[in-house]
Amino acid sequence: MNIVAVARCVAAIMSLIMAVYLALDGAHRPANLFLWPDVAVAVVLAVAGALPSRYAPAAMLFAFGWSGGVITTSIFSYVVRGEFAWPNLGLVLIAMAMTALLIRHLATASPDRATTGAVR
């Protein structure tokens, strides 16, 4: 299984979910505290997933980690109002799983790739 390919697909799906949510749920109103963080999550995930293979794993590691943090904060904005956002929890769990898989992928990368550019 190619972890980077799976991560690219997941990043595209999460980016699409965020974009559809912003467009259809009325979340694009200016008073929405999470408008710009949600837009940034959608854009960062899409861009990271589209990068060349050399840069994509590290960029997606950042994108999934950051999106997990933004969406976790969103969950707790519901919690303080006495509600819970179950779909958001699903997105956070997916983002954290992809972060863990990408960390494992980068940690087990071939030594040649890890030393690219180093003097031998």
mmCIF file with all atom_site columns, C-alpha atoms in Angstrom:
data_model
loop_
_atom_site.group_PDB
_atom_site.id
_atom_site.type_symbol
_atom_site.label_atom_id
_atom_site.label_alt_id
_atom_site.label_comp_id
_atom_site.label_asym_id
_atom_site.label_entity_id
_atom_site.label_seq_id
_atom_site.pdbx_PDB_ins_code
_atom_site.Cartn_x
_atom_site.Cartn_y
_atom_site.Cartn_z
_atom_site.occupancy
_atom_site.B_iso_or_equiv
_atom_site.pdbx_formal_charge
_atom_site.auth_seq_id
_atom_site.auth_comp_id
_atom_site.auth_asym_id
_atom_site.auth_atom_id
_atom_site.pdbx_PDB_model_num
ATOM 1   C CA . MET A 1 1   ? 0.000   0.000  0.000  1.00 0.00 ? 1   MET A CA 1
ATOM 2   C CA . ASN A 1 2   ? 1.394   3.372  -0.988 1.00 0.00 ? 2   ASN A CA 1
ATOM 3   C CA . ILE A 1 3   ? 0.866   5.614  2.042  1.00 0.00 ? 3   ILE A CA 1
ATOM 4   C CA . VAL A 1 4   ? 1.590   8.800  0.101  1.00 0.00 ? 4   VAL A CA 1
ATOM 5   C CA . ALA A 1 5   ? -1.072  7.981  -2.515 1.00 0.00 ? 5   ALA A CA 1
ATOM 6   C CA . VAL A 1 6   ? -3.611  7.204  0.215  1.00 0.00 ? 6   VAL A CA 1
ATOM 7   C CA . ALA A 1 7   ? -2.700  10.425 2.021  1.00 0.00 ? 7   ALA A CA 1
ATOM 8   C CA . ARG A 1 8   ? -3.151  12.406 -1.209 1.00 0.00 ? 8   ARG A CA 1
ATOM 9   C CA . CYS A 1 9   ? -6.647  10.949 -1.659 1.00 0.00 ? 9   CYS A CA 1
ATOM 10  C CA . VAL A 1 10  ? -7.588  11.615 1.958  1.00 0.00 ? 10  VAL A CA 1
ATOM 11  C CA . ALA A 1 11  ? -6.274  15.185 1.723  1.00 0.00 ? 11  ALA A CA 1
ATOM 12  C CA . ALA A 1 12  ? -8.350  15.774 -1.415 1.00 0.00 ? 12  ALA A CA 1
ATOM 13  C CA . ILE A 1 13  ? -11.483 14.341 0.220  1.00 0.00 ? 13  ILE A CA 1
ATOM 14  C CA . MET A 1 14  ? -11.014 16.357 3.421  1.00 0.00 ? 14  MET A CA 1
ATOM 15  C CA . SER A 1 15  ? -10.371 19.500 1.391  1.00 0.00 ? 15  SER A CA 1
ATOM 16  C CA . LEU A 1 16  ? -13.542 18.870 -0.597 1.00 0.00 ? 16  LEU A CA 1
ATOM 17  C CA . ILE A 1 17  ? -15.551 18.234 2.581  1.00 0.00 ? 17  ILE A CA 1
ATOM 18  C CA . MET A 1 18  ? -14.336 21.531 4.044  1.00 0.00 ? 18  MET A CA 1
ATOM 19  C CA . ALA A 1 19  ? -15.101 23.447 0.842  1.00 0.00 ? 19  ALA A CA 1
ATOM 20  C CA . VAL A 1 20  ? -18.607 21.963 0.539  1.00 0.00 ? 20  VAL A CA 1
ATOM 21  C CA . TYR A 1 21  ? -19.282 22.679 4.215  1.00 0.00 ? 21  TYR A CA 1
ATOM 22  C CA . LEU A 1 22  ? -18.210 26.293 3.808  1.00 0.00 ? 22  LEU A CA 1
ATOM 23  C CA . ALA A 1 23  ? -20.273 26.734 0.642  1.00 0.00 ? 23  ALA A CA 1
ATOM 24  C CA . LEU A 1 24  ? -23.488 24.972 1.645  1.00 0.00 ? 24  LEU A CA 1
ATOM 25  C CA . ASP A 1 25  ? -23.797 25.218 5.418  1.00 0.00 ? 25  ASP A CA 1
ATOM 26  C CA . GLY A 1 26  ? -23.810 28.988 5.660  1.00 0.00 ? 26  GLY A CA 1
ATOM 27  C CA . ALA A 1 27  ? -20.437 28.851 7.372  1.00 0.00 ? 27  ALA A CA 1
ATOM 28  C CA . HIS A 1 28  ? -19.107 31.509 4.998  1.00 0.00 ? 28  HIS A CA 1
ATOM 29  C CA . ARG A 1 29  ? -20.787 34.296 6.983  1.00 0.00 ? 29  ARG A CA 1
ATOM 30  C CA . PRO A 1 30  ? -18.298 36.951 8.170  1.00 0.00 ? 30  PRO A CA 1
ATOM 31  C CA . ALA A 1 31  ? -19.176 36.425 11.853 1.00 0.00 ? 31  ALA A CA 1
ATOM 32  C CA . ASN A 1 32  ? -17.957 32.807 11.731 1.00 0.00 ? 32  ASN A CA 1
ATOM 33  C CA . LEU A 1 33  ? -14.861 32.657 13.907 1.00 0.00 ? 33  LEU A CA 1
ATOM 34  C CA . PHE A 1 34  ? -13.638 29.601 11.976 1.00 0.00 ? 34  PHE A CA 1
ATOM 35  C CA . LEU A 1 35  ? -14.193 30.944 8.456  1.00 0.00 ? 35  LEU A CA 1
ATOM 36  C CA . TRP A 1 36  ? -10.573 31.699 7.621  1.00 0.00 ? 36  TRP A CA 1
ATOM 37  C CA . PRO A 1 37  ? -9.041  28.775 9.520  1.00 0.00 ? 37  PRO A CA 1
ATOM 38  C CA . ASP A 1 38  ? -11.455 26.422 7.697  1.00 0.00 ? 38  ASP A CA 1
ATOM 39  C CA . VAL A 1 39  ? -10.638 28.013 4.328  1.00 0.00 ? 39  VAL A CA 1
ATOM 40  C CA . ALA A 1 40  ? -6.935  27.701 5.115  1.00 0.00 ? 40  ALA A CA 1
ATOM 41  C CA . VAL A 1 41  ? -7.355  24.013 6.070  1.00 0.00 ? 41  VAL A CA 1
ATOM 42  C CA . ALA A 1 42  ? -9.095  23.299 2.753  1.00 0.00 ? 42  ALA A CA 1
ATOM 43  C CA . VAL A 1 43  ? -6.426  25.129 0.754  1.00 0.00 ? 43  VAL A CA 1
ATOM 44  C CA . VAL A 1 44  ? -3.421  23.735 2.658  1.00 0.00 ? 44  VAL A CA 1
ATOM 45  C CA . LEU A 1 45  ? -4.701  20.154 2.347  1.00 0.00 ? 45  LEU A CA 1
ATOM 46  C CA . ALA A 1 46  ? -5.346  20.577 -1.387 1.00 0.00 ? 46  ALA A CA 1
ATOM 47  C CA . VAL A 1 47  ? -1.967  22.172 -2.062 1.00 0.00 ? 47  VAL A CA 1
ATOM 48  C CA . ALA A 1 48  ? -0.031  19.668 0.076  1.00 0.00 ? 48  ALA A CA 1
ATOM 49  C CA . GLY A 1 49  ? -1.698  16.753 -1.674 1.00 0.00 ? 49  GLY A CA 1
ATOM 50  C CA . ALA A 1 50  ? -0.881  18.174 -5.092 1.00 0.00 ? 50  ALA A CA 1
ATOM 51  C CA . LEU A 1 51  ? 2.819   18.773 -4.469 1.00 0.00 ? 51  LEU A CA 1
ATOM 52  C CA . PRO A 1 52  ? 5.477   16.633 -6.193 1.00 0.00 ? 52  PRO A CA 1
ATOM 53  C CA . SER A 1 53  ? 6.367   13.346 -4.509 1.00 0.00 ? 53  SER A CA 1
ATOM 54  C CA . ARG A 1 54  ? 9.550   14.746 -2.993 1.00 0.00 ? 54  ARG A CA 1
ATOM 55  C CA . TYR A 1 55  ? 7.684   17.404 -0.958 1.00 0.00 ? 55  TYR A CA 1
ATOM 56  C CA . ALA A 1 56  ? 4.195   15.940 -0.533 1.00 0.00 ? 56  ALA A CA 1
ATOM 57  C CA . PRO A 1 57  ? 4.789   13.678 2.515  1.00 0.00 ? 57  PRO A CA 1
ATOM 58  C CA . ALA A 1 58  ? 6.252   16.444 4.682  1.00 0.00 ? 58  ALA A CA 1
ATOM 59  C CA . ALA A 1 59  ? 3.697   18.993 3.481  1.00 0.00 ? 59  ALA A CA 1
ATOM 60  C CA . MET A 1 60  ? 0.812   16.608 4.127  1.00 0.00 ? 60  MET A CA 1
ATOM 61  C CA . LEU A 1 61  ? 2.238   15.798 7.557  1.00 0.00 ? 61  LEU A CA 1
ATOM 62  C CA . PHE A 1 62  ? 1.994   19.504 8.362  1.00 0.00 ? 62  PHE A CA 1
ATOM 63  C CA . ALA A 1 63  ? -1.431  19.873 6.700  1.00 0.00 ? 63  ALA A CA 1
ATOM 64  C CA . PHE A 1 64  ? -3.031  16.930 8.516  1.00 0.00 ? 64  PHE A CA 1
ATOM 65  C CA . GLY A 1 65  ? -1.517  17.896 11.856 1.00 0.00 ? 65  GLY A CA 1
ATOM 66  C CA . TRP A 1 66  ? -2.596  21.485 11.505 1.00 0.00 ? 66  TRP A CA 1
ATOM 67  C CA . SER A 1 67  ? -6.083  20.605 10.280 1.00 0.00 ? 67  SER A CA 1
ATOM 68  C CA . GLY A 1 68  ? -6.490  18.260 13.252 1.00 0.00 ? 68  GLY A CA 1
ATOM 69  C CA . GLY A 1 69  ? -5.672  21.153 15.559 1.00 0.00 ? 69  GLY A CA 1
ATOM 70  C CA . VAL A 1 70  ? -8.044  23.599 13.857 1.00 0.00 ? 70  VAL A CA 1
ATOM 71  C CA . ILE A 1 71  ? -10.911 21.103 13.802 1.00 0.00 ? 71  ILE A CA 1
ATOM 72  C CA . THR A 1 72  ? -10.279 20.045 17.417 1.00 0.00 ? 72  THR A CA 1
ATOM 73  C CA . THR A 1 73  ? -10.598 23.675 18.448 1.00 0.00 ? 73  THR A CA 1
ATOM 74  C CA . SER A 1 74  ? -13.853 23.806 16.492 1.00 0.00 ? 74  SER A CA 1
ATOM 75  C CA . ILE A 1 75  ? -15.150 20.752 18.376 1.00 0.00 ? 75  ILE A CA 1
ATOM 76  C CA . PHE A 1 76  ? -14.521 22.433 21.693 1.00 0.00 ? 76  PHE A CA 1
ATOM 77  C CA . SER A 1 77  ? -16.300 25.586 20.547 1.00 0.00 ? 77  SER A CA 1
ATOM 78  C CA . TYR A 1 78  ? -19.375 23.322 20.326 1.00 0.00 ? 78  TYR A CA 1
ATOM 79  C CA . VAL A 1 79  ? -18.631 21.674 23.678 1.00 0.00 ? 79  VAL A CA 1
ATOM 80  C CA . VAL A 1 80  ? -18.668 24.995 25.550 1.00 0.00 ? 80  VAL A CA 1
ATOM 81  C CA . ARG A 1 81  ? -22.167 25.593 24.106 1.00 0.00 ? 81  ARG A CA 1
ATOM 82  C CA . GLY A 1 82  ? -23.324 22.196 25.390 1.00 0.00 ? 82  GLY A CA 1
ATOM 83  C CA . GLU A 1 83  ? -23.249 20.496 21.965 1.00 0.00 ? 83  GLU A CA 1
ATOM 84  C CA . PHE A 1 84  ? -20.930 18.074 20.211 1.00 0.00 ? 84  PHE A CA 1
ATOM 85  C CA . ALA A 1 85  ? -19.821 17.977 16.573 1.00 0.00 ? 85  ALA A CA 1
ATOM 86  C CA . TRP A 1 86  ? -19.515 14.257 15.768 1.00 0.00 ? 86  TRP A CA 1
ATOM 87  C CA . PRO A 1 87  ? -18.618 14.802 12.075 1.00 0.00 ? 87  PRO A CA 1
ATOM 88  C CA . ASN A 1 88  ? -15.765 17.062 13.168 1.00 0.00 ? 88  ASN A CA 1
ATOM 89  C CA . LEU A 1 89  ? -14.499 14.338 15.503 1.00 0.00 ? 89  LEU A CA 1
ATOM 90  C CA . GLY A 1 90  ? -14.426 11.970 12.525 1.00 0.00 ? 90  GLY A CA 1
ATOM 91  C CA . LEU A 1 91  ? -12.320 14.452 10.546 1.00 0.00 ? 91  LEU A CA 1
ATOM 92  C CA . VAL A 1 92  ? -9.912  14.874 13.469 1.00 0.00 ? 92  VAL A CA 1
ATOM 93  C CA . LEU A 1 93  ? -9.494  11.110 13.866 1.00 0.00 ? 93  LEU A CA 1
ATOM 94  C CA . ILE A 1 94  ? -8.829  10.733 10.144 1.00 0.00 ? 94  ILE A CA 1
ATOM 95  C CA . ALA A 1 95  ? -6.331  13.617 10.178 1.00 0.00 ? 95  ALA A CA 1
ATOM 96  C CA . MET A 1 96  ? -4.486  12.160 13.172 1.00 0.00 ? 96  MET A CA 1
ATOM 97  C CA . ALA A 1 97  ? -4.394  8.686  11.610 1.00 0.00 ? 97  ALA A CA 1
ATOM 98  C CA . MET A 1 98  ? -2.928  10.128 8.408  1.00 0.00 ? 98  MET A CA 1
ATOM 99  C CA . THR A 1 99  ? -0.404  12.120 10.449 1.00 0.00 ? 99  THR A CA 1
ATOM 100 C CA . ALA A 1 100 ? 0.722   8.944  12.227 1.00 0.00 ? 100 ALA A CA 1
ATOM 101 C CA . LEU A 1 101 ? 0.973   7.013  8.946  1.00 0.00 ? 101 LEU A CA 1
ATOM 102 C CA . LEU A 1 102 ? 3.009   9.786  7.319  1.00 0.00 ? 102 LEU A CA 1
ATOM 103 C CA . ILE A 1 103 ? 5.350   9.972  10.324 1.00 0.00 ? 103 ILE A CA 1
ATOM 104 C CA . ARG A 1 104 ? 5.878   6.220  10.047 1.00 0.00 ? 104 ARG A CA 1
ATOM 105 C CA . HIS A 1 105 ? 6.412   6.520  6.285  1.00 0.00 ? 105 HIS A CA 1
ATOM 106 C CA . LEU A 1 106 ? 9.005   9.275  6.689  1.00 0.00 ? 106 LEU A CA 1
ATOM 107 C CA . ALA A 1 107 ? 10.745  7.458  9.556  1.00 0.00 ? 107 ALA A CA 1
ATOM 108 C CA . THR A 1 108 ? 11.134  4.301  7.493  1.00 0.00 ? 108 THR A CA 1
ATOM 109 C CA . ALA A 1 109 ? 12.144  6.079  4.278  1.00 0.00 ? 109 ALA A CA 1
ATOM 110 C CA . SER A 1 110 ? 15.187  4.683  2.529  1.00 0.00 ? 110 SER A CA 1
ATOM 111 C CA . PRO A 1 111 ? 18.539  6.048  3.733  1.00 0.00 ? 111 PRO A CA 1
ATOM 112 C CA . ASP A 1 112 ? 19.292  7.384  0.253  1.00 0.00 ? 112 ASP A CA 1
ATOM 113 C CA . ARG A 1 113 ? 16.250  9.619  0.407  1.00 0.00 ? 113 ARG A CA 1
ATOM 114 C CA . ALA A 1 114 ? 17.066  10.736 3.933  1.00 0.00 ? 114 ALA A CA 1
ATOM 115 C CA . THR A 1 115 ? 20.568  11.821 2.974  1.00 0.00 ? 115 THR A CA 1
ATOM 116 C CA . THR A 1 116 ? 19.758  13.531 -0.313 1.00 0.00 ? 116 THR A CA 1
ATOM 117 C CA . GLY A 1 117 ? 21.958  16.568 -0.591 1.00 0.00 ? 117 GLY A CA 1
ATOM 118 C CA . ALA A 1 118 ? 24.307  15.471 2.165  1.00 0.00 ? 118 ALA A CA 1
ATOM 119 C CA . VAL A 1 119 ? 28.031  15.267 1.499  1.00 0.00 ? 119 VAL A CA 1
ATOM 120 C CA . ARG A 1 120 ? 29.218  11.677 1.360  1.00 0.00 ? 120 ARG A CA 1
#
